[in-house]
PDB file of C-alpha atoms and ligand atoms in Angstrom:
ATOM      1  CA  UNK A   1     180.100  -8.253 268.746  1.00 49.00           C
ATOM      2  CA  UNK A   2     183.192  -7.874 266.338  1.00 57.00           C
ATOM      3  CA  UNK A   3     184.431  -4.631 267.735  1.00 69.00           C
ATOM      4  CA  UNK A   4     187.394  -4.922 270.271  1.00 82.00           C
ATOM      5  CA  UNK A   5     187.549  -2.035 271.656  1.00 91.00           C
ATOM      6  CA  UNK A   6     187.400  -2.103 275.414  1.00 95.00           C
ATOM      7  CA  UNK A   7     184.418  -1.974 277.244  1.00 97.00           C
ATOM      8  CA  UNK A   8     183.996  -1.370 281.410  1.00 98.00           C
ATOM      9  CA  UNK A   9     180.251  -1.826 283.146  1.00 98.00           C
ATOM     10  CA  UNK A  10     179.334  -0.452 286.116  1.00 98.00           C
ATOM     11  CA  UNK A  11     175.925  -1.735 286.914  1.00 97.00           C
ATOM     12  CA  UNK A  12     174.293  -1.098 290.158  1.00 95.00           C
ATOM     13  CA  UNK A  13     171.087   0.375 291.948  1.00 94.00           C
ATOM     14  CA  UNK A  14     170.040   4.231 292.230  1.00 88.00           C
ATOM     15  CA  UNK A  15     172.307   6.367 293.701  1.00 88.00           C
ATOM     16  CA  UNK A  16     175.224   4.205 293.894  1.00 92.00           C
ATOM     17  CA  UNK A  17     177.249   6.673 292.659  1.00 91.00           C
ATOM     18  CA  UNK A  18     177.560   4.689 289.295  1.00 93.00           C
ATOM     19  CA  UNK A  19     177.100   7.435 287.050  1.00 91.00           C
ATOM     20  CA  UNK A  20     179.805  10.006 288.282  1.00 91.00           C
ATOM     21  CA  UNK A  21     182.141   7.323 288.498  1.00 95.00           C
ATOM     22  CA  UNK A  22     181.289   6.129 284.664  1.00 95.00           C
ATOM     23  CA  UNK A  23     181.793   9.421 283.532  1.00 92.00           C
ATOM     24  CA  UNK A  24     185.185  10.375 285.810  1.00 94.00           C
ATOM     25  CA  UNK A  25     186.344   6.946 284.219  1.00 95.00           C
ATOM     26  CA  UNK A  26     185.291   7.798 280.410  1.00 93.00           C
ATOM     27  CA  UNK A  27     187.077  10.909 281.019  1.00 91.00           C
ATOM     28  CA  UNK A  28     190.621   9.743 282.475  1.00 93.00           C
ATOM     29  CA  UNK A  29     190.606   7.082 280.141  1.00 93.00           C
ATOM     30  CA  UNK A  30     189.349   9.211 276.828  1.00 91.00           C
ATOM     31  CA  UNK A  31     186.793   6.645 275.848  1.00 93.00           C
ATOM     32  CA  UNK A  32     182.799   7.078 275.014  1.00 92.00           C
ATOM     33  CA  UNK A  33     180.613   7.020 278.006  1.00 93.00           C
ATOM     34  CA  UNK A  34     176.474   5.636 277.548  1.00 95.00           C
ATOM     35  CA  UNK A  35     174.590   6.189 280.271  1.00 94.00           C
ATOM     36  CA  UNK A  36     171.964   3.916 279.965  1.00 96.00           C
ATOM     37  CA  UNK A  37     169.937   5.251 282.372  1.00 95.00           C
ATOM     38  CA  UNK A  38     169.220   8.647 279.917  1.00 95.00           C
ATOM     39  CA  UNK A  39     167.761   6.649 277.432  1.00 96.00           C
ATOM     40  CA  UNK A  40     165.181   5.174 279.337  1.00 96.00           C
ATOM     41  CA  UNK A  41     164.854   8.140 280.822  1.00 96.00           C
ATOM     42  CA  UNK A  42     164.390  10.054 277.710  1.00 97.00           C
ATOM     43  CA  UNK A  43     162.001   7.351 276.340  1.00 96.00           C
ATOM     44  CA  UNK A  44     160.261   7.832 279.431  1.00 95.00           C
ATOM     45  CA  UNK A  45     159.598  11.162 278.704  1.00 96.00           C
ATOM     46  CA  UNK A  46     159.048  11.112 274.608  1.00 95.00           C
ATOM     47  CA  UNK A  47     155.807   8.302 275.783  1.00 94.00           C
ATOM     48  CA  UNK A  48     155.181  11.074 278.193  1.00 92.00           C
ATOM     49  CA  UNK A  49     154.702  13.544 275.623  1.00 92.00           C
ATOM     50  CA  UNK A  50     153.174  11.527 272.882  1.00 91.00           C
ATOM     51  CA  UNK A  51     150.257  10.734 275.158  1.00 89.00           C
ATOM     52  CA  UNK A  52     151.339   6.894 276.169  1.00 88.00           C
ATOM     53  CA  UNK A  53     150.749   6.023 279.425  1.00 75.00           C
ATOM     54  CA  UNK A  54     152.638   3.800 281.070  1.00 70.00           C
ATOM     55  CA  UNK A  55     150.269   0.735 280.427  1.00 75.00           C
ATOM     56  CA  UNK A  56     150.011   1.523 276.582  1.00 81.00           C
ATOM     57  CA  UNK A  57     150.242  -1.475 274.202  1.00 87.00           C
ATOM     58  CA  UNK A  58     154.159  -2.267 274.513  1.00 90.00           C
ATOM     59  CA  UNK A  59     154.612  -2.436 270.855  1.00 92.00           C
ATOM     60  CA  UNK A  60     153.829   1.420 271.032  1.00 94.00           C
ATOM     61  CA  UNK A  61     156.173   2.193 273.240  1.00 94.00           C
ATOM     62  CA  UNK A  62     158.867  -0.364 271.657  1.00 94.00           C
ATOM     63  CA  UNK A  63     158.467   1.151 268.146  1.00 95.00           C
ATOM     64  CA  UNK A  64     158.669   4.710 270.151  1.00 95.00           C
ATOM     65  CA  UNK A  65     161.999   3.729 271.593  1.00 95.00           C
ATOM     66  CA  UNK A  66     163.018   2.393 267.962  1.00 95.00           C
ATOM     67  CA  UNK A  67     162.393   6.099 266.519  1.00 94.00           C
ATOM     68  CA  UNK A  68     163.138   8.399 269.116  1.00 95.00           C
ATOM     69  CA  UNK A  69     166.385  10.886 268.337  1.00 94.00           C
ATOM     70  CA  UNK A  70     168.271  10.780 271.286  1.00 94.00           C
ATOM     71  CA  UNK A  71     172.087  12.837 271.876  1.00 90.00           C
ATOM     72  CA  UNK A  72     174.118  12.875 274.397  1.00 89.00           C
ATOM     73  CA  UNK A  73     177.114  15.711 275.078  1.00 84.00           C
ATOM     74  CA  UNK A  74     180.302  13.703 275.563  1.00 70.00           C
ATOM     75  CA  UNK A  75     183.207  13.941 277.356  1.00 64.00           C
ATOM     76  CA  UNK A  76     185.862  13.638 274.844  1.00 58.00           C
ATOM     77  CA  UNK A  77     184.663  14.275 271.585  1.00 59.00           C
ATOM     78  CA  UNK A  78     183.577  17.594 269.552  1.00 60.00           C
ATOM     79  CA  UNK A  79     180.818  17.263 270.097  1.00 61.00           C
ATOM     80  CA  UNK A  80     177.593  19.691 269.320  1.00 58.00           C
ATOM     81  CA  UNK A  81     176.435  19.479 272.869  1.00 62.00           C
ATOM     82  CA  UNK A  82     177.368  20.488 276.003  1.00 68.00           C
ATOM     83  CA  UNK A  83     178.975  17.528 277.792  1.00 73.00           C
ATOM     84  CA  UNK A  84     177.285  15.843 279.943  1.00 80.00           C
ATOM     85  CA  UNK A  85     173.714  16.920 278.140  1.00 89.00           C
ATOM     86  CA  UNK A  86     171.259  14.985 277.029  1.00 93.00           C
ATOM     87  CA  UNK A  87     168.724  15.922 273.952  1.00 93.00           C
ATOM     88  CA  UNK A  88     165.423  14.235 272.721  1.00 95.00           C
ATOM     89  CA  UNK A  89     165.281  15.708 268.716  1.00 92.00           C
ATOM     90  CA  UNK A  90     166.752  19.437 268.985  1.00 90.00           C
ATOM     91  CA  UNK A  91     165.173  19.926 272.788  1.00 92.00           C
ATOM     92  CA  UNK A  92     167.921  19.846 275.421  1.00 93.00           C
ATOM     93  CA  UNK A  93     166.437  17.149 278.386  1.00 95.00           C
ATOM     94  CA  UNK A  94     168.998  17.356 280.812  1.00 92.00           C
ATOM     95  CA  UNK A  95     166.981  18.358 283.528  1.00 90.00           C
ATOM     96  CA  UNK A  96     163.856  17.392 282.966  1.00 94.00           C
ATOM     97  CA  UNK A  97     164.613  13.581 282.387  1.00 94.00           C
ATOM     98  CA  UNK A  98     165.924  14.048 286.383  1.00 88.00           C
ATOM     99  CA  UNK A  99     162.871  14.790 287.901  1.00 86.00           C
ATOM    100  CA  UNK A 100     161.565  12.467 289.878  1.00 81.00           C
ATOM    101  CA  UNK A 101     158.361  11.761 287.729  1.00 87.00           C
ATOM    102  CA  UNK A 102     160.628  10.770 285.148  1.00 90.00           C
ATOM    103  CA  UNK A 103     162.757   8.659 287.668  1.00 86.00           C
ATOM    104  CA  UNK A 104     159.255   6.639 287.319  1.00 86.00           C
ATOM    105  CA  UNK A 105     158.524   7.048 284.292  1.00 90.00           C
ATOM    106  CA  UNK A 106     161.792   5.193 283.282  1.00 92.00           C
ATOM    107  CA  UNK A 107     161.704   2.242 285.484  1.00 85.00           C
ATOM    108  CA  UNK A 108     158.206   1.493 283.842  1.00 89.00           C
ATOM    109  CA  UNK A 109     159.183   1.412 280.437  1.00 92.00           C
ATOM    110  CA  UNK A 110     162.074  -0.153 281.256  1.00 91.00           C
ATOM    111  CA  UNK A 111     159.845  -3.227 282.463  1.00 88.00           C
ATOM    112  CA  UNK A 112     158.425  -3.996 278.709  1.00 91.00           C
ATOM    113  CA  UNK A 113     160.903  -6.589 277.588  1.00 93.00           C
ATOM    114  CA  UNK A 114     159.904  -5.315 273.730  1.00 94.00           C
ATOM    115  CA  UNK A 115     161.634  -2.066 274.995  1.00 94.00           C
ATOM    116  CA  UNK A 116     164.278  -3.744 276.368  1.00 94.00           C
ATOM    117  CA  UNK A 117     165.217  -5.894 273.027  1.00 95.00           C
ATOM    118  CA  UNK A 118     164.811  -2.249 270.751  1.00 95.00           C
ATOM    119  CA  UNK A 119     167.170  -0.183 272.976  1.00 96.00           C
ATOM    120  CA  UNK A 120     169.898  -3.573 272.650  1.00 96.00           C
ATOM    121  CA  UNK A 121     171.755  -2.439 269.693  1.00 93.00           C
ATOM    122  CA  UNK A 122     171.273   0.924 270.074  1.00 94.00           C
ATOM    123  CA  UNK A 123     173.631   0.377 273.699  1.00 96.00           C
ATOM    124  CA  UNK A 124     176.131  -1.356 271.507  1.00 96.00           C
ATOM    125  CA  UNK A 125     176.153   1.302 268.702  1.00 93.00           C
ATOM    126  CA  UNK A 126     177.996   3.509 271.542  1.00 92.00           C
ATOM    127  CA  UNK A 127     180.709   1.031 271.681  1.00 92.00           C
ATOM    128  CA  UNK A 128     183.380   2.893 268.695  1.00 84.00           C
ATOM    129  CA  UNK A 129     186.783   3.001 267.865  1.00 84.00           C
ATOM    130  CA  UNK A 130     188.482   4.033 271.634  1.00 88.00           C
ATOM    131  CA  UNK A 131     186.548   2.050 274.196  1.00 94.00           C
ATOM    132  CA  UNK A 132     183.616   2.528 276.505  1.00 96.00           C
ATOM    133  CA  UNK A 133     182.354   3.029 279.846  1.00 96.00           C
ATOM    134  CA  UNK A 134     178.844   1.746 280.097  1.00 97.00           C
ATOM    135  CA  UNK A 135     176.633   2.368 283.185  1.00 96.00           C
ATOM    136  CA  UNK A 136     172.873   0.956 283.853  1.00 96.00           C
ATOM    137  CA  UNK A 137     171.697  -2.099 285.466  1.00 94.00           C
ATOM    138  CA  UNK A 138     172.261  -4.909 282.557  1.00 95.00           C
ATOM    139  CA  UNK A 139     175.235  -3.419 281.178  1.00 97.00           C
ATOM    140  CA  UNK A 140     177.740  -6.625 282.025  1.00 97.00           C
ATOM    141  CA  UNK A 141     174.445  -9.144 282.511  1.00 95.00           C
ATOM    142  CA  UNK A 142     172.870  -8.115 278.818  1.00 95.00           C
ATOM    143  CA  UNK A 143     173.709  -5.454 276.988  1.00 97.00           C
ATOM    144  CA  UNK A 144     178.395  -6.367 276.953  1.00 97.00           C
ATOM    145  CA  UNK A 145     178.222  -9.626 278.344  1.00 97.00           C
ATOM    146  CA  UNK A 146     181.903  -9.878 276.722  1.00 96.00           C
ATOM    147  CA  UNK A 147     183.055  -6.496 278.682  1.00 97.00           C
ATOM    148  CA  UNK A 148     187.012  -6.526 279.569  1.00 96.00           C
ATOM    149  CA  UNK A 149     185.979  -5.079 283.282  1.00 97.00           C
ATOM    150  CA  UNK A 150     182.483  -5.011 285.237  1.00 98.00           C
ATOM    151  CA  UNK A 151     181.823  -3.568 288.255  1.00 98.00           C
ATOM    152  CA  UNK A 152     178.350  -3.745 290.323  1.00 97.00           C
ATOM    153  CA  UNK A 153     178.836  -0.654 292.551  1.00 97.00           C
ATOM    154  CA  UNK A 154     176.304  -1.038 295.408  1.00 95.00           C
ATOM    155  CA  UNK A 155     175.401   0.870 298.805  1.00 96.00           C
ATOM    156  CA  UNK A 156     172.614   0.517 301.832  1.00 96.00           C
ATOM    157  CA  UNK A 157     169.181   1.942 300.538  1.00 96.00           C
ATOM    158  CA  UNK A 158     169.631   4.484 303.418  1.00 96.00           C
ATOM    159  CA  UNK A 159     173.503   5.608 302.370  1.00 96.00           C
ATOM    160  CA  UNK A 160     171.525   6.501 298.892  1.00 96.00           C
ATOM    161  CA  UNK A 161     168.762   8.114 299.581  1.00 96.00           C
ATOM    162  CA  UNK A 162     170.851  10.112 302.094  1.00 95.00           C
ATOM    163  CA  UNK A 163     173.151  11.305 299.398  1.00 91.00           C
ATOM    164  CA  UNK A 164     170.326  11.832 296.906  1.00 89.00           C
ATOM    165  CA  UNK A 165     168.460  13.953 300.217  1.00 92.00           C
ATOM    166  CA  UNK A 166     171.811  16.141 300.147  1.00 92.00           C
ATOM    167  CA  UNK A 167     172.230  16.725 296.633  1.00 85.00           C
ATOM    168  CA  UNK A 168     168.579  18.146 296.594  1.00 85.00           C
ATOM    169  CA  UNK A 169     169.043  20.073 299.699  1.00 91.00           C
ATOM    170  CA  UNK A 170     172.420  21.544 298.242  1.00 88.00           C
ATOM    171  CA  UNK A 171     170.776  22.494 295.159  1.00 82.00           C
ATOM    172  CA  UNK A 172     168.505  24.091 297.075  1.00 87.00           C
ATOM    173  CA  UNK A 173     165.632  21.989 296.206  1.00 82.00           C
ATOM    174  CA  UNK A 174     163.173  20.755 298.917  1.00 88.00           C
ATOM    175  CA  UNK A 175     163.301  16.980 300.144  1.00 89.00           C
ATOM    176  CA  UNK A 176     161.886  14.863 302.677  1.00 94.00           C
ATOM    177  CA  UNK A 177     163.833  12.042 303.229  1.00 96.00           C
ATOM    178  CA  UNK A 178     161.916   9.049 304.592  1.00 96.00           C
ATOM    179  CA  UNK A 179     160.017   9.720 300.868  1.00 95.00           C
ATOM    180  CA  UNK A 180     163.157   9.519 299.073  1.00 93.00           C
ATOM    181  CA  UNK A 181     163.749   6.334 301.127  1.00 95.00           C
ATOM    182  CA  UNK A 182     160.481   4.604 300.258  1.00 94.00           C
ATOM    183  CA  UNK A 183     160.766   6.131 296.052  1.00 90.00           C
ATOM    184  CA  UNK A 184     164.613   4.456 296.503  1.00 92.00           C
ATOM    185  CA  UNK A 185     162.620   1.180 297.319  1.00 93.00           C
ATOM    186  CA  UNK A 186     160.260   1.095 295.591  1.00 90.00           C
ATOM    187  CA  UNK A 187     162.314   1.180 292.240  1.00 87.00           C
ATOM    188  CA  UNK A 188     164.785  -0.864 293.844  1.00 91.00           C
ATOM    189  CA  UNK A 189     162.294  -3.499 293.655  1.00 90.00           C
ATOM    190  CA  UNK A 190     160.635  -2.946 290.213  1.00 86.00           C
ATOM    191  CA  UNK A 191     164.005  -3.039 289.240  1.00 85.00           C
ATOM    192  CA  UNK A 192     164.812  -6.007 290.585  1.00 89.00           C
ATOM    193  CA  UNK A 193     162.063  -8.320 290.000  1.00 90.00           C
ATOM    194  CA  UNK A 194     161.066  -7.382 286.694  1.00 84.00           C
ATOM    195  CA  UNK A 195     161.603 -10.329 284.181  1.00 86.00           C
ATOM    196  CA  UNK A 196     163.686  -8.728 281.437  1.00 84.00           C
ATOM    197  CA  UNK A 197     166.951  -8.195 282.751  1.00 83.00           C
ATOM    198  CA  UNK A 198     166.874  -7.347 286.013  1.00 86.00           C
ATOM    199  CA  UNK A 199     169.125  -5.371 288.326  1.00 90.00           C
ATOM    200  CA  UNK A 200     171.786  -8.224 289.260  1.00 91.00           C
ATOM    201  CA  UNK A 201     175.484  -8.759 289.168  1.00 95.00           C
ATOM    202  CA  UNK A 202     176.897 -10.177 286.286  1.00 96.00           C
ATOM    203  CA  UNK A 203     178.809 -14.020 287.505  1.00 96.00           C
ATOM    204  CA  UNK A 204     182.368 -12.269 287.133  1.00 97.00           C
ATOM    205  CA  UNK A 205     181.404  -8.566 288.381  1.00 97.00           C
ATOM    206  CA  UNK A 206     183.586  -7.320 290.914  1.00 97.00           C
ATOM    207  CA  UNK A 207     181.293  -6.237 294.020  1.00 97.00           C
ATOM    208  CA  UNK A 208     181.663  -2.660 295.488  1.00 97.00           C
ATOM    209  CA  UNK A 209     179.900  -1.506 297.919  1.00 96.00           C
ATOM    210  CA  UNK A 210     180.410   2.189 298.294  1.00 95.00           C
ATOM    211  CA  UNK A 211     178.329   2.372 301.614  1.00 95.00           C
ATOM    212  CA  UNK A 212     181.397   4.002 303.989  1.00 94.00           C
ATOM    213  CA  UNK A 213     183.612   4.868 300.744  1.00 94.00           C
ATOM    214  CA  UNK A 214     183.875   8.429 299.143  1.00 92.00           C
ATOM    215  CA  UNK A 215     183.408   9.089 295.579  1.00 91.00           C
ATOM    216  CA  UNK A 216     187.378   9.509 295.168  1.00 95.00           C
ATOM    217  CA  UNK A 217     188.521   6.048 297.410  1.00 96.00           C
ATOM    218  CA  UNK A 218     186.023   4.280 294.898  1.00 96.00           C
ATOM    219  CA  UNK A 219     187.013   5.965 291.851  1.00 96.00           C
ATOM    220  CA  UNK A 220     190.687   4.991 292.787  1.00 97.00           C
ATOM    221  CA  UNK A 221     189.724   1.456 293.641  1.00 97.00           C
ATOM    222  CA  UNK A 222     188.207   1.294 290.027  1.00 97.00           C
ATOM    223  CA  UNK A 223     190.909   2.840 288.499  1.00 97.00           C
ATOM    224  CA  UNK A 224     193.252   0.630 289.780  1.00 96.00           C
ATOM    225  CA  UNK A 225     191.228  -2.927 288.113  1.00 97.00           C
ATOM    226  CA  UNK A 226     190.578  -1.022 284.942  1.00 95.00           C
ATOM    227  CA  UNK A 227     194.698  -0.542 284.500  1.00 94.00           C
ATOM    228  CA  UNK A 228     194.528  -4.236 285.369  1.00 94.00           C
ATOM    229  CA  UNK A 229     192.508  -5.122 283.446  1.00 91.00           C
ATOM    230  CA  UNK A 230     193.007  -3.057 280.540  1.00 89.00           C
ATOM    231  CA  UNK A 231     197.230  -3.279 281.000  1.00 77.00           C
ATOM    232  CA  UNK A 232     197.787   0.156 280.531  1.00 62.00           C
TER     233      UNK A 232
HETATM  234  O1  LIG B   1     170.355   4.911 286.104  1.00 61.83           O
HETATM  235  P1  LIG B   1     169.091   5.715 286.162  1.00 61.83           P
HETATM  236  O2  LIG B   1     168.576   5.939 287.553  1.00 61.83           O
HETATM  237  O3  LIG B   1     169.199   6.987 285.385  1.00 61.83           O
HETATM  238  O4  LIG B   1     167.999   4.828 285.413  1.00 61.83           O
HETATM  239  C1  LIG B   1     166.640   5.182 285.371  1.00 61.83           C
HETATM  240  C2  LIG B   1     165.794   3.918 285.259  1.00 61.83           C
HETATM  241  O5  LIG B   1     166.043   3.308 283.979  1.00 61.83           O
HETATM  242  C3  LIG B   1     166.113   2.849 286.294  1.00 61.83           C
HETATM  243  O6  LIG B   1     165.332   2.961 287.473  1.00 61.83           O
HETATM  244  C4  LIG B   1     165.808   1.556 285.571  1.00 61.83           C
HETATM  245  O7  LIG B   1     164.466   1.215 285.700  1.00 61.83           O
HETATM  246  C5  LIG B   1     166.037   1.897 284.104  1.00 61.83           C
HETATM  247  N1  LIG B   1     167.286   1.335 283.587  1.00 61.83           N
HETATM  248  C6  LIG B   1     167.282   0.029 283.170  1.00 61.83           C
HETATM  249  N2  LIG B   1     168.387  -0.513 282.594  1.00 61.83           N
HETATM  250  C7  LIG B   1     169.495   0.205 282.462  1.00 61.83           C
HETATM  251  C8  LIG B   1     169.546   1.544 282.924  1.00 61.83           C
HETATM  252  C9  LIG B   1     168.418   2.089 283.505  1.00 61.83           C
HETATM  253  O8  LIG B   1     166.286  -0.646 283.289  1.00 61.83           O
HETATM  254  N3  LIG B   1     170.554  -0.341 281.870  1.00 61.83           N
END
């Protein structure tokens, strides 16, 4: 990687609150957020609708996630989308990569290593001329091993699937939580034990774990080691 603009990871498991802090962070510090997470998630969904189920021939899939137009709005740039949108070709995604068949959807392609290994440059393609904030689960292990800050933001399966159960219910959308709990666990482990990049801190991560913390006491903890880190 020749580029030296900055880069800050924030790796962690589902509902960790990773990907509102990434974005809060790309925001107050004007630099180019990648949320990981939408691409597999949009992959997920392009296999979907080409007809590949999740136990098509990987090279399929890999030369799927090779092709696939995918656009993100972002925070701080013009920008033809909405921030904070996501597109697949000229169809606005947003929602529908949320769902939680698409949830599913993602971790399994995410488990074909040849998937893995075609999305790798297109990660680092994000990283331009300001800096970026990167969240996922391989961010600081694989994808910016080099990355100035990393942060593996963490909480109790419970804490998350409790947040994720009041997020539904305050959009109005039905949930049962002890299901939440066992979907939470069950990609929990197929992200963890898959053998391409697994969910894991990176060596020199810094460990938070968000469990009894607010949104705002860990976005200020963050903010505080990326002016460390970053000097400014
Ligand atoms: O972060 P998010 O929940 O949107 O990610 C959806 C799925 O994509 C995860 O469950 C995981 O399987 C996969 N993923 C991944 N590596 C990343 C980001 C997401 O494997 N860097």
């Amino acid at each position: 990687m020749s580029n030296t603009s900055p880069v800050i990871t924030i790796d962690g498991p589902s509902g960790s609150g990773k990907g509102t802090i990434a974005s809060r962070l790309a925001k107050l510090l004007g630099f180019t957020l990648l949320d990981s997470g939408a691409l597999y998630r949009v992959l997920g969904l392009a296999a979907d609708r080409e007809g590949l189920a999740p136990g098509s021939d990987s090279e399929t899939i890999a030369a799927l996630a090779r092709r696939v137009e995918i656009g993100f709005g972002q925070p701080n740039v013009d920008s033809p989308w909405v921030e904070g949108s996501v597109w697949l070709g000229s169809d606005d995604v947003s929602l529908a990569i949320r769902t939680d068949e698409a949830s599913a959807m993602a971790s399994q392609v995410a488990a074909i290593p040849a998937v893995r290994a075609a999305l790798l440059q297109r990660q680092r393609d994000f990283l331009g001329a300001n800096g970026l904030v990167a969240d996922g689960r391989d961010m600081g292990t694989t994808v910016f091993p080099d990355a100035a800050l990393k942060v593996f933001l963490t909480a109790s399966v419970e804490a998350r699937a409790d947040r994720r159960y009041k997020q539904l219910i305050g959009k109005g959308i039905d949930a049962i939580l002890p299901a939440l709990l066992s979907e939470l666990e069950e990609r929990d482990a197929r992200d963890t034990q898959r053998s391409a990049s697994p969910l894991k801190p990176a060596v020199d991560a810094v460990i938070i774990d968000s469990t009894m913390m607010s949104i705002e006491q860990v976005m200020a903890q963050i903010t505080d080691l990326a002016r460390e880190k970053l000097d400014r």
